[in-house]
XYZ file of N, CA and C in Angstrom:
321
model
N -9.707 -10.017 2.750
C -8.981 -8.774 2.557
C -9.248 -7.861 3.757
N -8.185 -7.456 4.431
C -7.930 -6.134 5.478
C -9.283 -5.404 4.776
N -9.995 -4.664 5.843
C -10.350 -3.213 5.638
C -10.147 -1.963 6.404
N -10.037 -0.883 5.465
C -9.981 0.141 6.503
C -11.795 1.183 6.238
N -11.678 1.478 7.254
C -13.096 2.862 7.658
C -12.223 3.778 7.763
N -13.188 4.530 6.976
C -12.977 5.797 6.559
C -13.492 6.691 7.606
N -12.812 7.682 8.705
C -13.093 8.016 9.640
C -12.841 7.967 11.119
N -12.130 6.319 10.812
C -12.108 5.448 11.640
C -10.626 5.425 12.461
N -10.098 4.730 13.871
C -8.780 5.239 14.270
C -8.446 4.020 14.963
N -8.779 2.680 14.036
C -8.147 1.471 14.778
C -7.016 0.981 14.120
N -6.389 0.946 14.531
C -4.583 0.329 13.548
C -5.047 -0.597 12.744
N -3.734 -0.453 12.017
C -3.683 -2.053 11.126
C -2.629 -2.799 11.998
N -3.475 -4.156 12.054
C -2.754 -4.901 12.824
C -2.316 -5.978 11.788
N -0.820 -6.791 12.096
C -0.216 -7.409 11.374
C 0.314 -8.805 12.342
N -0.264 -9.631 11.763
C 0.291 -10.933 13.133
C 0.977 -12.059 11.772
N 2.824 -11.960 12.673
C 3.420 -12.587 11.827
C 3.564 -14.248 12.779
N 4.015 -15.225 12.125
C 4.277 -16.490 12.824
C 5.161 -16.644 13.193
N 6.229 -16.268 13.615
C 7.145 -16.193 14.486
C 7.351 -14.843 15.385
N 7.851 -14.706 16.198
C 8.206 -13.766 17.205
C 9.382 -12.233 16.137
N 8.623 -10.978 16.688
C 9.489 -10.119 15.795
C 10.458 -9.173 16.462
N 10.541 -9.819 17.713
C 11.073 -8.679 18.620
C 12.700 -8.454 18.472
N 13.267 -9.315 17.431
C 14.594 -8.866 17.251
C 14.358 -8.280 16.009
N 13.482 -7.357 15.380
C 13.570 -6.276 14.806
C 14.573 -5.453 14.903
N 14.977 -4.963 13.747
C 16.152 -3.770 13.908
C 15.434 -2.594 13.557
N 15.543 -2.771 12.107
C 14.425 -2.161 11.206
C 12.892 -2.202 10.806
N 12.505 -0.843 10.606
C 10.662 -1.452 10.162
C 10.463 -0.037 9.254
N 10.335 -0.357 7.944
C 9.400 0.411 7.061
C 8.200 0.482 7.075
N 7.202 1.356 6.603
C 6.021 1.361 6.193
C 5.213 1.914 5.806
N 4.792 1.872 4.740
C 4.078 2.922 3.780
C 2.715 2.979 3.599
N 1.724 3.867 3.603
C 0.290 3.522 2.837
C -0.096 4.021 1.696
N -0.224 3.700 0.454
C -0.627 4.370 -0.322
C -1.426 4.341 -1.483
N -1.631 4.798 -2.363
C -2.374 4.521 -3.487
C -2.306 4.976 -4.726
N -2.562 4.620 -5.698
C -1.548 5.345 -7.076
C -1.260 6.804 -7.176
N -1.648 7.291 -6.521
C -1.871 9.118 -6.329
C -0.793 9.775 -5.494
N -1.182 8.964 -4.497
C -1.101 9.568 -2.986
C -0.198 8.516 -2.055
N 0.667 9.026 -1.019
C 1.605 8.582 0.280
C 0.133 9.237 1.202
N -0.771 8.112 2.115
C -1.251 8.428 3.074
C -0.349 8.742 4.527
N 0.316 7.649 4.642
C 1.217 7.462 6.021
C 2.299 6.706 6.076
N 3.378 6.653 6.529
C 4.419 6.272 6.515
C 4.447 5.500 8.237
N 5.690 4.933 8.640
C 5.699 4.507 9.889
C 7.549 3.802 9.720
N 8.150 4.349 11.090
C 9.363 3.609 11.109
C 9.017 2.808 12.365
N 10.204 2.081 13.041
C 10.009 1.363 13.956
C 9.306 1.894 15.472
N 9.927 3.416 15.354
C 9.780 4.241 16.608
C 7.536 4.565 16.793
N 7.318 3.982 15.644
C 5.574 4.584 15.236
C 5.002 3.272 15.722
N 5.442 2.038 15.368
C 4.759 1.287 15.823
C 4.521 0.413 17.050
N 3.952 -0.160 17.182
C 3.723 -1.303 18.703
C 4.035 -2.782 18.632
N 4.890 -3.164 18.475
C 5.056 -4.622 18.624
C 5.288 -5.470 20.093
N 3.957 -6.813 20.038
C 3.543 -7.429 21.083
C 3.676 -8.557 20.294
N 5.154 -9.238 20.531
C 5.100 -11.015 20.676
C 5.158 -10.591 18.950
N 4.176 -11.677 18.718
C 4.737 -11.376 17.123
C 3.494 -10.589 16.337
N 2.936 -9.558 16.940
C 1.955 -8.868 16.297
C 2.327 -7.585 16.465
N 2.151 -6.530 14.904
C 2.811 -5.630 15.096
C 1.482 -4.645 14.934
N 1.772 -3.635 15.197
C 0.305 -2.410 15.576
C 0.980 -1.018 14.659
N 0.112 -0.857 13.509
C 0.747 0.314 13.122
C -0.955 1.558 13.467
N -0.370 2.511 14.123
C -1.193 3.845 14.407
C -1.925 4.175 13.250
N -3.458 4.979 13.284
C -4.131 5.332 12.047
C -4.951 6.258 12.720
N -4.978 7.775 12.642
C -5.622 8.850 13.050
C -7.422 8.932 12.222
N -8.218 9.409 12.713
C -9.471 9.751 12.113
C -9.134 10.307 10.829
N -8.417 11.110 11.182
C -8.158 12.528 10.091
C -7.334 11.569 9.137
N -6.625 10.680 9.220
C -5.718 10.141 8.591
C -6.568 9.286 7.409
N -7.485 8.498 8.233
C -8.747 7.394 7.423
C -9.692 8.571 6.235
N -9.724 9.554 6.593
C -10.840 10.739 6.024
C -10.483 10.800 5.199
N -8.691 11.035 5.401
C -7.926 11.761 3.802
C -8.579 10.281 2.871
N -8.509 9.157 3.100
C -8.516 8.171 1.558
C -9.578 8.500 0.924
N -9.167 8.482 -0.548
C -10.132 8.699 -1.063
C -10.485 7.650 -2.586
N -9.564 6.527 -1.898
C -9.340 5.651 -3.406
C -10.139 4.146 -2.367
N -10.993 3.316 -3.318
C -11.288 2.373 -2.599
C -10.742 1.454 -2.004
N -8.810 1.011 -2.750
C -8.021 0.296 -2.602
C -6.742 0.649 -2.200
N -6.366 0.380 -1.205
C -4.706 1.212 -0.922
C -3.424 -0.039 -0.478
N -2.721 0.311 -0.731
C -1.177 -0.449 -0.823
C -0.582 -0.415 0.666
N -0.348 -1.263 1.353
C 0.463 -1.108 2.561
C 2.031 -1.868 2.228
N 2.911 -1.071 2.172
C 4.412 -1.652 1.779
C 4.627 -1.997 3.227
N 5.479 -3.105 3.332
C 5.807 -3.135 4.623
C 7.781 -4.072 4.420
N 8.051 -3.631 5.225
C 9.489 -4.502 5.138
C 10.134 -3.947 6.515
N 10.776 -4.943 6.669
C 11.384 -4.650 8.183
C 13.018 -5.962 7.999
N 13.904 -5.528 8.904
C 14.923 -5.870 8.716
C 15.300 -7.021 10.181
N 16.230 -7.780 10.790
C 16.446 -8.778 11.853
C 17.497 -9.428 11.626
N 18.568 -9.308 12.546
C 19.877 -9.799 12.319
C 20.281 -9.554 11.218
N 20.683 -8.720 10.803
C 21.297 -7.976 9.381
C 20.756 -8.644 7.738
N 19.690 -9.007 7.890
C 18.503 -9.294 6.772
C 17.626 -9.171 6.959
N 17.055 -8.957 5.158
C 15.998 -8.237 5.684
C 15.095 -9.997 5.835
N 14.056 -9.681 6.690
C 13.289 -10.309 7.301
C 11.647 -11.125 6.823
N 11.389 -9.929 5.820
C 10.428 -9.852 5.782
C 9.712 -8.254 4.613
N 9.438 -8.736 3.347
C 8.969 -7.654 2.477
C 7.945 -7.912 1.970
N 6.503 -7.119 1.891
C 5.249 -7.439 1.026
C 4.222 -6.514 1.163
N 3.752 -6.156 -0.168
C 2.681 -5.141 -0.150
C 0.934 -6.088 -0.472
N 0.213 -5.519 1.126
C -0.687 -5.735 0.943
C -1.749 -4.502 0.738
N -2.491 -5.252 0.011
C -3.565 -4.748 -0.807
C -5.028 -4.644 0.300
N -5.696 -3.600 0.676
C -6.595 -3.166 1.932
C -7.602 -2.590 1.039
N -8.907 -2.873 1.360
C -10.157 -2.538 0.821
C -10.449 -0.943 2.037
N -10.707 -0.159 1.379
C -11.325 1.665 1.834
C -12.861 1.188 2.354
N -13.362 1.136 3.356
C -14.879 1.198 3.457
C -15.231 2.897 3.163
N -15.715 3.316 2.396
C -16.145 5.150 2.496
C -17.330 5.227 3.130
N -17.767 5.691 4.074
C -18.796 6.565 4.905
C -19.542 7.372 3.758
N -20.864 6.779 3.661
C -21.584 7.701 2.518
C -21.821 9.090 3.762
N -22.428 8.953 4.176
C -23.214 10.423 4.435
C -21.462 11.446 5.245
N -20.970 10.780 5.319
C -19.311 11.744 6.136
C -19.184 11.846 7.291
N -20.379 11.958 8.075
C -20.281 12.033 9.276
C -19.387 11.254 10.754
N -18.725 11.344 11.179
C -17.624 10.706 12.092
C -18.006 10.553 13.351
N -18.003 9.984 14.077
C -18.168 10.001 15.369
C -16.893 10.791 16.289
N -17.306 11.414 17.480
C -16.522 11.711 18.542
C -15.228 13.260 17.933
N -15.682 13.605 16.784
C -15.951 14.908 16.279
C -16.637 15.620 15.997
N -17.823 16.070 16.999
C -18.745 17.029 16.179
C -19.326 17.029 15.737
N -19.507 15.549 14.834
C -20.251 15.578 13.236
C -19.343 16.034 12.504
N -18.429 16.654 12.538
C -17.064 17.070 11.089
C -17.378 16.203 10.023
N -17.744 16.966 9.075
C -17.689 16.228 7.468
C -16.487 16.596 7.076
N -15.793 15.230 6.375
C -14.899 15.579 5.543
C -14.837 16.512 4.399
């Protein structure tokens, strides 16, 4: 299972088996029964060959506050869709809060 750190500002990376660069479309959601963390259209992300890079801010990782979060993803290619599935990402939480390369900022 994916994880994300809490605090933390390394993408989720997604490596599909074939090549995705005739993408048209790209959804993408993060969330958790509560809460929409982040969203992403095609213009947000990075696609290299067939691995796609979606962006994730410090501040962005801080907000979770559920151990388990939902990544919807679907994207569209030659007028179908291509590709739809929500994966399921384990939260690492930072006991003491402290972040690197802010200060020390506690959430």
């Amino acid at each position: 299972m994916e994880t994300i750190i809490q605090g933390d500002n390394k993408p989720i990376v997604l490596e599909f088996d074939e090549s995705i660069a005739g993408m048209e479309q790209f959804s993408a959601m993060l969330y958790s029964d509560s809460q929409t963390y982040r969203q992403w259209e095609i213009s947000d992300v990075t696609i290299d060959g067939n691995t796609l890079s979606l962006p994730l801010t410090q501040k962005e990782t801080l907000a979770i506050q559920s151990r388990y979060v939902d990544l919807e993803v679907k994207f569209l290619a030659d007028g179908d869709i291509e590709f739809f599935d929500v994966i399921r990402l384990y939260v690492k939480q930072r006991r003491d809060g402290t972040v690197f390369d802010l200060g020390g900022v506690r959430p």
